mmCIF file of C-alpha atoms and ligand atoms in Angstrom:
data_model
loop_
_atom_site.group_PDB
_atom_site.id
_atom_site.type_symbol
_atom_site.label_atom_id
_atom_site.label_comp_id
_atom_site.label_asym_id
_atom_site.label_seq_id
_atom_site.Cartn_x
_atom_site.Cartn_y
_atom_site.Cartn_z
ATOM 1 C CA UNK A 218 -0.246 -0.131 -0.310
ATOM 2 C CA UNK A 219 1.897 3.608 -0.917
ATOM 3 C CA UNK A 220 0.668 6.449 1.246
ATOM 4 C CA UNK A 221 -0.665 9.793 -0.629
ATOM 5 C CA UNK A 222 2.246 12.225 -1.313
ATOM 6 C CA UNK A 223 0.565 15.075 0.970
ATOM 7 C CA UNK A 224 0.486 12.138 4.462
ATOM 8 C CA UNK A 225 4.343 10.584 3.616
ATOM 9 C CA UNK A 226 5.371 14.429 3.699
ATOM 10 C CA UNK A 227 3.590 15.038 6.327
ATOM 11 C CA UNK A 228 4.299 11.630 8.849
ATOM 12 C CA UNK A 229 8.390 12.335 7.245
ATOM 13 C CA UNK A 230 8.091 16.127 8.646
ATOM 14 C CA UNK A 231 6.629 15.031 11.749
ATOM 15 C CA UNK A 232 9.611 12.187 12.325
ATOM 16 C CA UNK A 233 11.710 15.385 11.148
ATOM 17 C CA UNK A 234 10.568 16.841 14.023
ATOM 18 C CA UNK A 235 10.094 14.757 16.326
ATOM 19 C CA UNK A 236 14.224 13.537 15.666
ATOM 20 C CA UNK A 237 14.749 17.383 16.446
ATOM 21 C CA UNK A 238 13.301 17.677 19.747
ATOM 22 C CA UNK A 239 15.718 14.053 20.012
ATOM 23 C CA UNK A 240 18.017 15.995 19.446
ATOM 24 C CA UNK A 241 17.623 19.244 21.337
ATOM 25 C CA UNK A 242 16.973 17.370 24.105
ATOM 26 C CA UNK A 243 19.571 15.514 24.939
ATOM 27 C CA UNK A 244 21.357 18.036 24.496
ATOM 28 C CA UNK A 245 20.197 19.815 27.184
ATOM 29 C CA UNK A 246 20.399 16.622 29.405
ATOM 30 C CA UNK A 247 23.550 16.516 31.379
ATOM 31 C CA UNK A 248 24.448 13.534 33.717
ATOM 32 C CA UNK A 249 27.079 14.771 36.776
ATOM 33 C CA UNK A 250 28.110 11.312 39.786
ATOM 34 C CA UNK A 251 25.828 11.456 42.674
ATOM 35 C CA UNK A 252 26.572 13.881 45.823
ATOM 36 C CA UNK A 253 25.468 13.514 49.309
ATOM 37 C CA UNK A 254 23.589 16.523 48.597
ATOM 38 C CA UNK A 255 21.366 14.466 46.033
ATOM 39 C CA UNK A 256 19.923 12.550 48.636
ATOM 40 C CA UNK A 257 17.825 14.173 48.962
ATOM 41 C CA UNK A 258 15.685 14.314 45.628
ATOM 42 C CA UNK A 259 16.387 10.351 45.076
ATOM 43 C CA UNK A 260 14.534 10.897 48.094
ATOM 44 C CA UNK A 261 11.900 12.462 46.740
ATOM 45 C CA UNK A 262 12.172 10.955 43.560
ATOM 46 C CA UNK A 263 11.121 8.446 45.576
ATOM 47 C CA UNK A 264 8.802 8.955 46.933
ATOM 48 C CA UNK A 265 7.186 10.466 43.873
ATOM 49 C CA UNK A 266 6.987 7.522 42.192
ATOM 50 C CA UNK A 267 5.427 4.445 45.468
ATOM 51 C CA UNK A 268 8.858 2.618 46.386
ATOM 52 C CA UNK A 269 9.710 2.086 49.580
ATOM 53 C CA UNK A 270 13.393 2.830 49.602
ATOM 54 C CA UNK A 271 14.601 5.604 52.482
ATOM 55 C CA UNK A 272 17.483 7.662 53.318
ATOM 56 C CA UNK A 273 19.327 4.641 54.631
ATOM 57 C CA UNK A 274 19.319 2.781 51.342
ATOM 58 C CA UNK A 275 19.828 5.598 49.651
ATOM 59 C CA UNK A 276 23.451 6.147 51.191
ATOM 60 C CA UNK A 277 24.349 2.211 51.462
ATOM 61 C CA UNK A 278 24.044 2.996 47.643
ATOM 62 C CA UNK A 279 26.703 5.848 47.656
ATOM 63 C CA UNK A 280 27.964 3.435 50.179
ATOM 64 C CA UNK A 281 28.343 0.830 47.309
ATOM 65 C CA UNK A 282 29.826 2.751 43.662
ATOM 66 C CA UNK A 283 30.325 6.240 44.974
ATOM 67 C CA UNK A 284 31.611 6.130 41.509
ATOM 68 C CA UNK A 285 28.731 4.894 39.955
ATOM 69 C CA UNK A 286 25.974 6.799 41.071
ATOM 70 C CA UNK A 287 24.521 9.179 38.617
ATOM 71 C CA UNK A 288 21.782 12.234 38.449
ATOM 72 C CA UNK A 289 20.614 13.768 35.865
ATOM 73 C CA UNK A 290 20.355 17.140 35.168
ATOM 74 C CA UNK A 291 17.631 19.107 32.615
ATOM 75 C CA UNK A 292 17.891 22.403 31.802
ATOM 76 C CA UNK A 293 20.137 22.763 34.699
ATOM 77 C CA UNK A 294 17.734 20.855 36.789
ATOM 78 C CA UNK A 295 18.556 17.854 38.698
ATOM 79 C CA UNK A 296 15.521 15.278 37.470
ATOM 80 C CA UNK A 297 16.499 11.321 37.929
ATOM 81 C CA UNK A 298 18.532 9.527 39.125
ATOM 82 C CA UNK A 299 20.316 6.027 38.843
ATOM 83 C CA UNK A 300 22.726 3.714 40.866
ATOM 84 C CA UNK A 301 25.099 1.328 40.508
ATOM 85 C CA UNK A 302 26.909 -1.582 42.098
ATOM 86 C CA UNK A 303 29.237 -3.420 41.454
ATOM 87 C CA UNK A 304 29.276 -7.183 41.831
ATOM 88 C CA UNK A 305 33.011 -9.173 40.895
ATOM 89 C CA UNK A 306 31.334 -9.748 37.492
ATOM 90 C CA UNK A 307 28.087 -8.736 37.341
ATOM 91 C CA UNK A 308 26.436 -5.800 38.305
ATOM 92 C CA UNK A 309 23.741 -4.523 39.256
ATOM 93 C CA UNK A 310 21.741 -1.161 38.319
ATOM 94 C CA UNK A 311 18.593 0.043 40.031
ATOM 95 C CA UNK A 312 16.902 3.715 41.478
ATOM 96 C CA UNK A 313 16.415 4.955 37.755
ATOM 97 C CA UNK A 314 13.738 8.073 38.889
ATOM 98 C CA UNK A 315 12.792 11.015 36.446
ATOM 99 C CA UNK A 316 11.016 13.548 37.668
ATOM 100 C CA UNK A 317 7.199 13.211 36.290
ATOM 101 C CA UNK A 318 7.991 17.049 35.042
ATOM 102 C CA UNK A 319 10.929 15.653 33.192
ATOM 103 C CA UNK A 320 9.437 12.674 32.252
ATOM 104 C CA UNK A 321 9.199 11.338 28.248
ATOM 105 C CA UNK A 322 12.284 13.561 26.807
ATOM 106 C CA UNK A 323 15.220 11.045 26.677
ATOM 107 C CA UNK A 324 16.074 11.947 30.831
ATOM 108 C CA UNK A 325 16.025 7.644 32.059
ATOM 109 C CA UNK A 326 17.831 6.466 27.993
ATOM 110 C CA UNK A 327 20.993 8.595 28.654
ATOM 111 C CA UNK A 328 20.803 8.262 32.335
ATOM 112 C CA UNK A 329 20.454 4.244 31.654
ATOM 113 C CA UNK A 330 23.741 5.220 28.811
ATOM 114 C CA UNK A 331 25.764 6.816 30.732
ATOM 115 C CA UNK A 332 25.718 3.804 33.609
ATOM 116 C CA UNK A 333 26.373 1.365 30.794
ATOM 117 C CA UNK A 334 29.221 3.491 29.631
ATOM 118 C CA UNK A 335 31.023 3.780 33.244
ATOM 119 C CA UNK A 336 29.974 -0.123 34.026
ATOM 120 C CA UNK A 337 31.114 -0.864 30.300
ATOM 121 C CA UNK A 338 34.869 0.674 30.741
ATOM 122 C CA UNK A 339 35.449 -1.032 34.205
ATOM 123 C CA UNK A 340 34.605 -4.614 31.691
ATOM 124 C CA UNK A 341 32.156 -6.146 34.104
ATOM 125 C CA UNK A 342 30.817 -8.861 32.155
ATOM 126 C CA UNK A 343 26.541 -8.744 32.855
ATOM 127 C CA UNK A 344 24.738 -5.611 33.623
ATOM 128 C CA UNK A 345 21.621 -6.855 35.544
ATOM 129 C CA UNK A 346 18.378 -5.188 36.450
ATOM 130 C CA UNK A 347 14.092 -5.102 38.616
ATOM 131 C CA UNK A 348 11.877 -3.119 35.178
ATOM 132 C CA UNK A 349 8.878 -1.777 36.253
ATOM 133 C CA UNK A 350 6.943 -1.489 33.729
ATOM 134 C CA UNK A 351 7.458 1.268 32.648
ATOM 135 C CA UNK A 352 11.287 1.119 32.522
ATOM 136 C CA UNK A 353 11.536 -2.088 30.327
ATOM 137 C CA UNK A 354 10.347 -1.135 27.495
ATOM 138 C CA UNK A 355 13.839 2.103 27.865
ATOM 139 C CA UNK A 356 16.272 -1.231 28.915
ATOM 140 C CA UNK A 357 15.649 -3.798 25.626
ATOM 141 C CA UNK A 358 16.557 -0.451 23.158
ATOM 142 C CA UNK A 359 19.497 -0.667 24.906
ATOM 143 C CA UNK A 360 19.926 -4.765 24.513
ATOM 144 C CA UNK A 361 18.823 -6.063 27.738
ATOM 145 C CA UNK A 362 16.907 -9.038 27.370
ATOM 146 C CA UNK A 363 14.149 -10.133 29.784
ATOM 147 C CA UNK A 364 14.601 -13.030 32.383
ATOM 148 C CA UNK A 365 12.240 -14.053 34.145
ATOM 149 C CA UNK A 366 9.243 -12.282 37.050
ATOM 150 C CA UNK A 367 9.399 -11.293 39.817
ATOM 151 C CA UNK A 368 6.235 -10.757 42.440
ATOM 152 C CA UNK A 369 5.698 -7.714 45.083
ATOM 153 C CA UNK A 370 3.702 -9.691 47.813
ATOM 154 C CA UNK A 371 2.111 -6.944 49.326
ATOM 155 C CA UNK A 372 -0.389 -7.233 52.872
ATOM 156 C CA UNK A 373 -0.247 -7.328 56.798
ATOM 157 C CA UNK A 374 1.750 -10.011 57.959
ATOM 158 C CA UNK A 375 -0.135 -12.937 59.556
ATOM 159 C CA UNK A 376 0.543 -13.559 63.893
ATOM 160 C CA UNK A 377 2.173 -17.234 62.731
ATOM 161 C CA UNK A 378 4.730 -19.710 64.405
ATOM 162 C CA UNK A 379 7.951 -18.706 65.323
ATOM 163 C CA UNK A 380 10.503 -21.452 63.761
ATOM 164 C CA UNK A 381 12.200 -23.337 66.476
ATOM 165 C CA UNK A 382 15.023 -23.926 63.598
ATOM 166 C CA UNK A 383 15.902 -20.281 63.276
ATOM 167 C CA UNK A 384 17.888 -18.179 65.132
ATOM 168 C CA UNK A 385 19.340 -15.097 65.096
ATOM 169 C CA UNK A 386 22.801 -14.488 63.486
ATOM 170 C CA UNK A 387 25.879 -13.637 64.629
ATOM 171 C CA UNK A 388 28.731 -11.298 62.652
ATOM 172 C CA UNK A 389 30.446 -14.412 63.519
ATOM 173 C CA UNK A 390 28.155 -16.348 61.047
ATOM 174 C CA UNK A 391 28.508 -13.433 58.220
ATOM 175 C CA UNK A 392 31.516 -14.914 56.460
ATOM 176 C CA UNK A 393 29.851 -18.593 55.827
ATOM 177 C CA UNK A 394 26.332 -16.545 54.573
ATOM 178 C CA UNK A 395 28.145 -15.015 51.968
ATOM 179 C CA UNK A 396 29.566 -18.519 50.577
ATOM 180 C CA UNK A 397 26.112 -20.033 50.885
ATOM 181 C CA UNK A 398 25.022 -16.996 48.631
ATOM 182 C CA UNK A 399 27.795 -17.565 46.293
ATOM 183 C CA UNK A 400 27.267 -20.318 45.683
ATOM 184 C CA UNK A 401 23.482 -19.854 45.056
ATOM 185 C CA UNK A 402 23.812 -17.011 43.431
ATOM 186 C CA UNK A 403 26.675 -17.492 41.394
ATOM 187 C CA UNK A 404 27.757 -14.198 42.369
ATOM 188 C CA UNK A 405 29.490 -12.592 45.113
ATOM 189 C CA UNK A 406 26.890 -10.758 46.488
ATOM 190 C CA UNK A 407 29.239 -9.692 49.706
ATOM 191 C CA UNK A 408 29.907 -6.033 49.572
ATOM 192 C CA UNK A 409 26.379 -5.859 49.303
ATOM 193 C CA UNK A 410 25.055 -7.959 52.317
ATOM 194 C CA UNK A 411 28.081 -6.987 54.254
ATOM 195 C CA UNK A 412 26.425 -3.912 54.067
ATOM 196 C CA UNK A 413 23.305 -5.121 55.139
ATOM 197 C CA UNK A 414 25.058 -7.065 57.320
ATOM 198 C CA UNK A 415 25.933 -3.929 59.508
ATOM 199 C CA UNK A 416 22.901 -1.635 58.886
ATOM 200 C CA UNK A 417 20.464 -5.189 60.699
ATOM 201 C CA UNK A 418 22.162 -6.381 62.743
ATOM 202 C CA UNK A 419 19.727 -7.710 64.349
ATOM 203 C CA UNK A 420 17.208 -8.574 61.559
ATOM 204 C CA UNK A 421 20.110 -11.769 59.639
ATOM 205 C CA UNK A 422 17.879 -14.751 60.740
ATOM 206 C CA UNK A 423 19.301 -18.249 59.243
ATOM 207 C CA UNK A 424 18.826 -22.365 59.794
ATOM 208 C CA UNK A 425 21.660 -24.601 60.596
ATOM 209 C CA UNK A 426 22.064 -27.882 59.396
ATOM 210 C CA UNK A 427 25.212 -29.076 60.818
ATOM 211 C CA UNK A 428 27.306 -26.462 61.803
ATOM 212 C CA UNK A 429 25.891 -26.271 57.498
ATOM 213 C CA UNK A 430 23.825 -22.980 56.795
ATOM 214 C CA UNK A 431 21.305 -24.377 55.036
ATOM 215 C CA UNK A 432 19.419 -20.194 54.574
ATOM 216 C CA UNK A 433 19.413 -17.125 55.486
ATOM 217 C CA UNK A 434 16.650 -14.209 55.267
ATOM 218 C CA UNK A 435 16.824 -10.558 56.169
ATOM 219 C CA UNK A 436 14.280 -7.505 57.186
ATOM 220 C CA UNK A 437 15.015 -4.560 56.840
ATOM 221 C CA UNK A 438 12.950 -1.386 57.569
ATOM 222 C CA UNK A 439 11.164 0.051 54.037
ATOM 223 C CA UNK A 440 8.841 4.344 53.853
ATOM 224 C CA UNK A 441 6.002 1.769 53.022
ATOM 225 C CA UNK A 442 6.251 -1.302 54.643
ATOM 226 C CA UNK A 443 8.291 -4.055 56.009
ATOM 227 C CA UNK A 444 10.522 -5.234 52.707
ATOM 228 C CA UNK A 445 11.068 -9.358 53.645
ATOM 229 C CA UNK A 446 13.947 -10.391 51.803
ATOM 230 C CA UNK A 447 16.415 -11.234 50.633
ATOM 231 C CA UNK A 448 15.995 -14.816 51.383
ATOM 232 C CA UNK A 449 18.522 -17.164 49.968
ATOM 233 C CA UNK A 450 17.290 -21.274 51.549
ATOM 234 C CA UNK A 451 17.077 -24.862 50.529
ATOM 235 C CA UNK A 452 14.130 -26.513 49.690
ATOM 236 C CA UNK A 453 13.555 -27.474 52.685
ATOM 237 C CA UNK A 454 14.628 -24.944 55.066
ATOM 238 C CA UNK A 455 13.588 -22.302 52.390
ATOM 239 C CA UNK A 456 9.324 -22.005 54.063
ATOM 240 C CA UNK A 457 10.361 -21.776 57.103
ATOM 241 C CA UNK A 458 12.491 -19.373 57.270
ATOM 242 C CA UNK A 459 9.916 -16.696 55.368
ATOM 243 C CA UNK A 460 7.450 -18.164 57.845
ATOM 244 C CA UNK A 461 9.716 -17.305 60.552
ATOM 245 C CA UNK A 462 10.103 -13.123 59.265
ATOM 246 C CA UNK A 463 6.304 -13.134 58.583
ATOM 247 C CA UNK A 464 5.410 -14.140 62.394
ATOM 248 C CA UNK A 465 8.223 -11.811 63.336
ATOM 249 C CA UNK A 466 6.937 -9.034 61.599
ATOM 250 C CA UNK A 467 3.518 -9.652 62.486
ATOM 251 C CA UNK A 468 0.272 -7.150 62.279
ATOM 252 C CA UNK A 469 3.082 -4.511 60.706
ATOM 253 C CA UNK A 470 2.598 -4.361 56.164
ATOM 254 C CA UNK A 471 5.009 -6.421 54.645
ATOM 255 C CA UNK A 472 6.417 -6.054 51.075
ATOM 256 C CA UNK A 473 8.100 -10.005 49.105
ATOM 257 C CA UNK A 474 9.412 -9.847 46.323
ATOM 258 C CA UNK A 475 9.318 -13.379 44.845
ATOM 259 C CA UNK A 476 10.315 -14.777 41.564
ATOM 260 C CA UNK A 477 6.505 -16.410 39.716
ATOM 261 C CA UNK A 478 8.304 -20.223 38.851
ATOM 262 C CA UNK A 479 8.963 -20.331 43.229
ATOM 263 C CA UNK A 480 5.876 -22.018 43.597
ATOM 264 C CA UNK A 481 6.452 -23.333 46.984
ATOM 265 C CA UNK A 482 7.016 -19.040 47.839
ATOM 266 C CA UNK A 483 4.492 -18.345 46.297
ATOM 267 C CA UNK A 484 1.666 -20.257 48.365
ATOM 268 C CA UNK A 485 3.357 -19.383 50.887
ATOM 269 C CA UNK A 486 2.744 -15.493 50.957
ATOM 270 C CA UNK A 487 -0.602 -16.103 49.187
ATOM 271 C CA UNK A 488 -1.122 -18.460 52.014
ATOM 272 C CA UNK A 489 -0.091 -15.684 54.293
ATOM 273 C CA UNK A 490 -3.433 -13.222 53.256
ATOM 274 C CA UNK A 491 -0.605 -11.724 50.948
ATOM 275 C CA UNK A 492 -1.658 -9.997 47.064
ATOM 276 C CA UNK A 493 -0.089 -8.942 44.226
ATOM 277 C CA UNK A 494 0.750 -5.713 43.963
ATOM 278 C CA UNK A 495 2.958 -5.678 40.544
ATOM 279 C CA UNK A 496 5.603 -6.875 39.149
ATOM 280 C CA UNK A 497 9.237 -6.799 37.813
ATOM 281 C CA UNK A 498 10.934 -8.029 35.064
ATOM 282 C CA UNK A 499 14.737 -9.646 35.518
ATOM 283 C CA UNK A 500 16.353 -8.248 32.857
ATOM 284 C CA UNK A 501 20.095 -9.034 31.999
ATOM 285 C CA UNK A 502 22.954 -7.679 29.306
ATOM 286 C CA UNK A 503 25.810 -9.565 28.284
ATOM 287 C CA UNK A 504 27.153 -12.751 29.719
ATOM 288 C CA UNK A 505 23.900 -14.743 31.382
ATOM 289 C CA UNK A 506 23.757 -15.528 34.914
ATOM 290 C CA UNK A 507 21.646 -18.496 35.190
ATOM 291 C CA UNK A 508 19.262 -18.474 39.413
ATOM 292 C CA UNK A 509 18.495 -20.646 41.325
ATOM 293 C CA UNK A 510 14.839 -19.951 41.666
ATOM 294 C CA UNK A 511 13.503 -23.084 43.847
ATOM 295 C CA UNK A 512 16.784 -21.120 46.130
ATOM 296 C CA UNK A 513 15.272 -17.177 45.453
ATOM 297 C CA UNK A 514 12.214 -17.554 48.028
ATOM 298 C CA UNK A 515 12.438 -14.030 48.481
ATOM 299 C CA UNK A 516 15.088 -11.235 46.094
ATOM 300 C CA UNK A 517 16.611 -8.695 47.959
ATOM 301 C CA UNK A 518 14.341 -6.045 46.148
ATOM 302 C CA UNK A 519 14.648 -4.704 42.561
ATOM 303 C CA UNK A 520 17.484 -2.867 42.984
ATOM 304 C CA UNK A 521 19.714 -5.118 43.538
ATOM 305 C CA UNK A 522 18.176 -8.424 42.568
HETATM 306 C C1 COA B 173 10.722 4.873 33.951
HETATM 307 C C2 COA B 173 11.469 6.555 33.261
HETATM 308 C C3 COA B 173 12.614 6.285 34.137
HETATM 309 C C4 COA B 173 11.478 6.823 32.151
HETATM 310 O O1 COA B 173 12.660 8.527 31.905
HETATM 311 P P1 COA B 173 12.167 9.631 30.493
HETATM 312 O O2 COA B 173 12.723 10.107 30.925
HETATM 313 O O3 COA B 173 10.644 9.670 30.502
HETATM 314 O O4 COA B 173 12.081 7.753 29.239
HETATM 315 P P2 COA B 173 12.640 9.045 28.645
HETATM 316 O O5 COA B 173 12.477 9.840 27.998
HETATM 317 O O6 COA B 173 14.558 8.075 28.396
HETATM 318 O O7 COA B 173 11.913 7.299 27.519
HETATM 319 C C5 COA B 173 10.586 7.600 26.978
HETATM 320 C C6 COA B 173 10.450 7.835 25.886
HETATM 321 O O8 COA B 173 10.398 8.614 26.203
HETATM 322 C C7 COA B 173 10.846 8.779 24.105
HETATM 323 N N1 COA B 173 11.218 10.004 24.002
HETATM 324 C C8 COA B 173 12.984 10.146 25.016
HETATM 325 N N2 COA B 173 13.283 11.801 24.245
HETATM 326 C C9 COA B 173 11.461 12.192 23.938
HETATM 327 C C10 COA B 173 11.408 13.567 23.620
HETATM 328 N N3 COA B 173 12.110 14.363 23.498
HETATM 329 N N4 COA B 173 10.461 12.950 22.894
HETATM 330 C C11 COA B 173 9.493 13.069 22.947
HETATM 331 N N5 COA B 173 8.811 11.715 24.012
HETATM 332 C C12 COA B 173 10.646 11.081 23.829
HETATM 333 C C13 COA B 173 11.380 7.661 24.328
HETATM 334 O O9 COA B 173 12.304 7.063 23.128
HETATM 335 C C14 COA B 173 10.952 6.976 24.859
HETATM 336 O O10 COA B 173 9.701 6.496 24.459
HETATM 337 P P3 COA B 173 8.765 4.653 24.250
HETATM 338 O O11 COA B 173 7.957 5.465 25.671
HETATM 339 O O12 COA B 173 8.128 4.411 22.372
HETATM 340 O O13 COA B 173 9.637 3.926 25.227
HETATM 341 C C15 COA B 173 10.199 6.909 34.963
HETATM 342 O O14 COA B 173 9.102 6.888 34.048
HETATM 343 C C16 COA B 173 10.371 7.345 35.630
HETATM 344 O O15 COA B 173 10.864 7.943 36.286
HETATM 345 N N6 COA B 173 9.024 6.197 36.172
HETATM 346 C C17 COA B 173 8.722 6.210 37.986
HETATM 347 C C18 COA B 173 10.044 4.736 38.185
HETATM 348 C C19 COA B 173 9.855 3.169 36.848
HETATM 349 O O16 COA B 173 9.456 2.706 37.093
HETATM 350 N N7 COA B 173 11.481 4.110 37.080
HETATM 351 C C20 COA B 173 11.653 2.384 35.684
HETATM 352 C C21 COA B 173 12.937 2.090 37.190
HETATM 353 S S1 COA B 173 13.126 0.169 36.308
#
């Protein structure tokens, strides 16, 4: 089918105008390194998007990758953020947030490109992220492939039975937890876990069996709800740890991010009266790292898998 010349001319003009707008917008966007003074911007954008991260989360992101957290300025105003975190050969991108007033102008895309350039220069083999439905199309355009879906469950934690085998982790055990996590995840997340242990020493629980770790779980406060996770555990330890964490949070609002294919974990969330709030798509760029989904009972939050 051929278009009438007038219509085709009109379309061509529109395309040229849009391309011109994109170039003009790109010129107005400046990306710079995030500083401690930008935490308030991060918090403002987090609240605007209704996300759960707190000031302590932002400070931890900056401590983990001081040179890899960025702010976008548009027309001289700070309007966007993103953070990266390098964990050996794998890196995570998170906190991609653009002020509602500045969306649709290429700010999100430029932030991503800048972050990818930062990570490529550091020879990272795999870049991963958990995408919202708003972010996924941008990441696909930049070469990310969807991997699997996680469901965010939310609700009021029911009062249940505490797990008799569950104990509070002490600092002496942190190294063993990180070793267990690395084995299960094929990525050394020690940099992230050790900071979570430092910030929330009272909220790490484990199951030991004959001196061997069978699983661990963390909980931490959020702006809207307690985030339950990460929880990495064997098939036997996972249900006990998850139920135990829920009973410790009894009567409080909670979030748990669960891979939809971990049906055992999904069943626990559903039978605890939690409901799906939304989905995230785990995506990767570069070398594929296969997660052990049946051992992933709760993600650490969309910012780090
Ligand atoms: C997702 C989010 C970060 C996107 O930021 P953004 O700055 O609006 O993104 P971009 O402008 O780069 O791209 C968005 C779209 O605008 C288009 N666009 C870019 N520049 C444009 C311009 N000058 N004029 C018109 N459209 C433009 C892009 O092509 C893209 O189009 P698409 O919808 O067909 O994919 C932003 O919507 C946001 O903060 N959402 C809430 C938090 C969130 O979900 N973050 C993602 C976490 S994974």
